[in-house]
Amino acid sequence: MLDENNELVRTFRRIRQDIQLSSTPNLRLRIFGIKSRNRQYDLPTSSDIAALIPGDFVADREDRDIIVDHRGEGLKRITSLNPKFEALHFPLLFPYGEDGFHPQISYNASFCPASMRRKFVTQKEYYAFRLQYPLNEGHTLVQSGKALQHYCVDAFSTIELNRLAFLRTHQKDLRAEVYQGLQDAFAKGDMDGEKLGRIIMPSSYTGGPRYMQQLYHDAMATCQHYGNPDLFVTFTCNALWEEIVDAFADMVGPNSELKPMVVCRVFHMKLAILIDQFKRESYFEKTIAVKIPDPNLDPEGYAAVVKFMIHGPCGVNNPTAPCMKDGKCSKYFPKEFCSETSFDKFGNVVYRRRNSGIQVQKGKAMLDNRYVVPYNRNLLVRAQAHINVEICHKGGLVKYLFKYITKGPDRSLIVAEDSTSSVQVPSNITKKTKDEIQEFIDCMSLSSYEAIWRINEYSIHHREPNVVRLGVHLDGQQNVSYKRRSNIQNVLQNPRAGKTHLTSWFELNRHDCNARKFTYAQILNSFTWNEEYSEWTPRKRGFAIGRIAYVPPGSDDIFFLRLLLTKVRGATSFLNLRTIQGEVCST
């Protein structure tokens, strides 16, 4: 069929022919799990398709190394943006050699406003369209089995690698943002990156380490304003939700392979509904429960708890359970019976767990209240999923949460070896230069669920109220943005040139006596930032929290400037900040 209808098959040689005609070595790929490196390098626990991205960039090639063998012209290197790349990579998904993504796909003019600057479809938009399930079109992609998941992870890895290639080729521009303190810095080395030859990843890159660190600082700023959080809620997807089951019934194709597409969309909708319910309804007036309800008095609650909120069995009943480490449950189940709720010596909550005599059978084990995960009854029954609700009375729980999202993506340590040999696990791996992009990739493991979630542009983080990040810089060291071919004299004569949050705050304090009662971070209480005119204007509605960008203690003057900005109210200039009781300090 392909020989008759696909011109690419007739033009390019197939790898199968090379294997048949040459003595190709029989290689295998081994994945090592290294516990000492933290949980990022654990072995995979599911059979879903995933992409391993080694990120082997070289100086003269930032794209993937894609080589095709032309029947007449020999080996050729193409890019992932070549319109025929997908047809070459997935011949069964593109049996007629149809074009895939390329940068010159135009928008439909009838659906785009005339003021829209972008004229061509982006990679993410293209793949998000391809992964829909049109009822009135062919379903070659969604009926392709494992190839569907392969297509998803390959699509998003292509998107990510192109973004990272852009960042690698624009290092000079990116350093300027970090070194002047306008973004959060990790350490003093961020300020000296130009000297060290450091390759950085900016905080604007979604999912990167700086991006995650900024979210952590935003969360701590929220805690500083409101106090420690009250509740810690964990919501887990239920693959047997009615919406998912019904969606599979309406689809044609192998349901197990369609699962990531459907589960991601349904969970995204469920999560949005849950957050909306948190805002509109009060679920937590009643106490958090840690018990198996009486099936005669509360059959709905009993069914939900038994189905979603029982931990285990583990321990002696199941020594191979995923939670077992060194012969013990890592979640410390079973808990002890307790007549009253209290706090232990570390400040952790010890929930009341009474011996009611009610037990449930899981496998061959009989489990009681000691195995129940804390929950809220009304929320659990409505959500019909595992939804853990914990009392959270200290800021350390915020660090606990962000520990998991700042550790980086899942990774794999792999070795390609001859099928007849055996390679030992490498004991030490060192890097010669500090390359944050390479460290971020580092054989990143990308699952089909994550690929579909990110291609559909579902948010990986949400917060309310808004947290505004306020830059900090020394006198005369702020960034100035201008176009490449602009006249420098005209740029400097522009009244907006060099105006930042900080310099405009000084100017506001010189002219508005009401603003002088606020510190730099508190100015968001009564004023908003007008991006068009680069100035502070009186707030008419809404609320936001101000947070000054983090600066490491080893950054000398700019670190102490930040300390002053957290205390001094109504400062009118850098000189005014350094003036103490009429005496001007040198630094």
mmCIF file with all atom_site columns, C-alpha atoms in Angstrom, residues 25 139 239 294 297 331 390 483 512 516 554:
data_model
loop_
_atom_site.group_PDB
_atom_site.id
_atom_site.type_symbol
_atom_site.label_atom_id
_atom_site.label_alt_id
_atom_site.label_comp_id
_atom_site.label_asym_id
_atom_site.label_entity_id
_atom_site.label_seq_id
_atom_site.pdbx_PDB_ins_code
_atom_site.Cartn_x
_atom_site.Cartn_y
_atom_site.Cartn_z
_atom_site.occupancy
_atom_site.B_iso_or_equiv
_atom_site.pdbx_formal_charge
_atom_site.auth_seq_id
_atom_site.auth_comp_id
_atom_site.auth_asym_id
_atom_site.auth_atom_id
_atom_site.pdbx_PDB_model_num
ATOM 1  C CA . PRO A 1 25  ? 25.007  -5.116 15.735 1.00 0.00 ? 25  PRO A CA 1
ATOM 2  C CA . HIS A 1 139 ? -9.655  8.902  12.738 1.00 0.00 ? 139 HIS A CA 1
ATOM 3  C CA . ALA A 1 239 ? -9.850  6.884  35.516 1.00 0.00 ? 239 ALA A CA 1
ATOM 4  C CA . ASP A 1 294 ? -21.229 3.178  59.200 1.00 0.00 ? 294 ASP A CA 1
ATOM 5  C CA . LEU A 1 297 ? -26.154 5.287  58.486 1.00 0.00 ? 297 LEU A CA 1
ATOM 6  C CA . LYS A 1 331 ? 3.542   6.707  54.728 1.00 0.00 ? 331 LYS A CA 1
ATOM 7  C CA . GLU A 1 390 ? -5.061  17.695 55.760 1.00 0.00 ? 390 GLU A CA 1
ATOM 8  C CA . LYS A 1 483 ? 14.787  47.627 18.780 1.00 0.00 ? 483 LYS A CA 1
ATOM 9  C CA . ASP A 1 512 ? 1.802   61.743 46.002 1.00 0.00 ? 512 ASP A CA 1
ATOM 10 C CA . ARG A 1 516 ? 4.562   57.604 51.102 1.00 0.00 ? 516 ARG A CA 1
ATOM 11 C CA . GLY A 1 554 ? 26.403  37.276 48.530 1.00 0.00 ? 554 GLY A CA 1
#
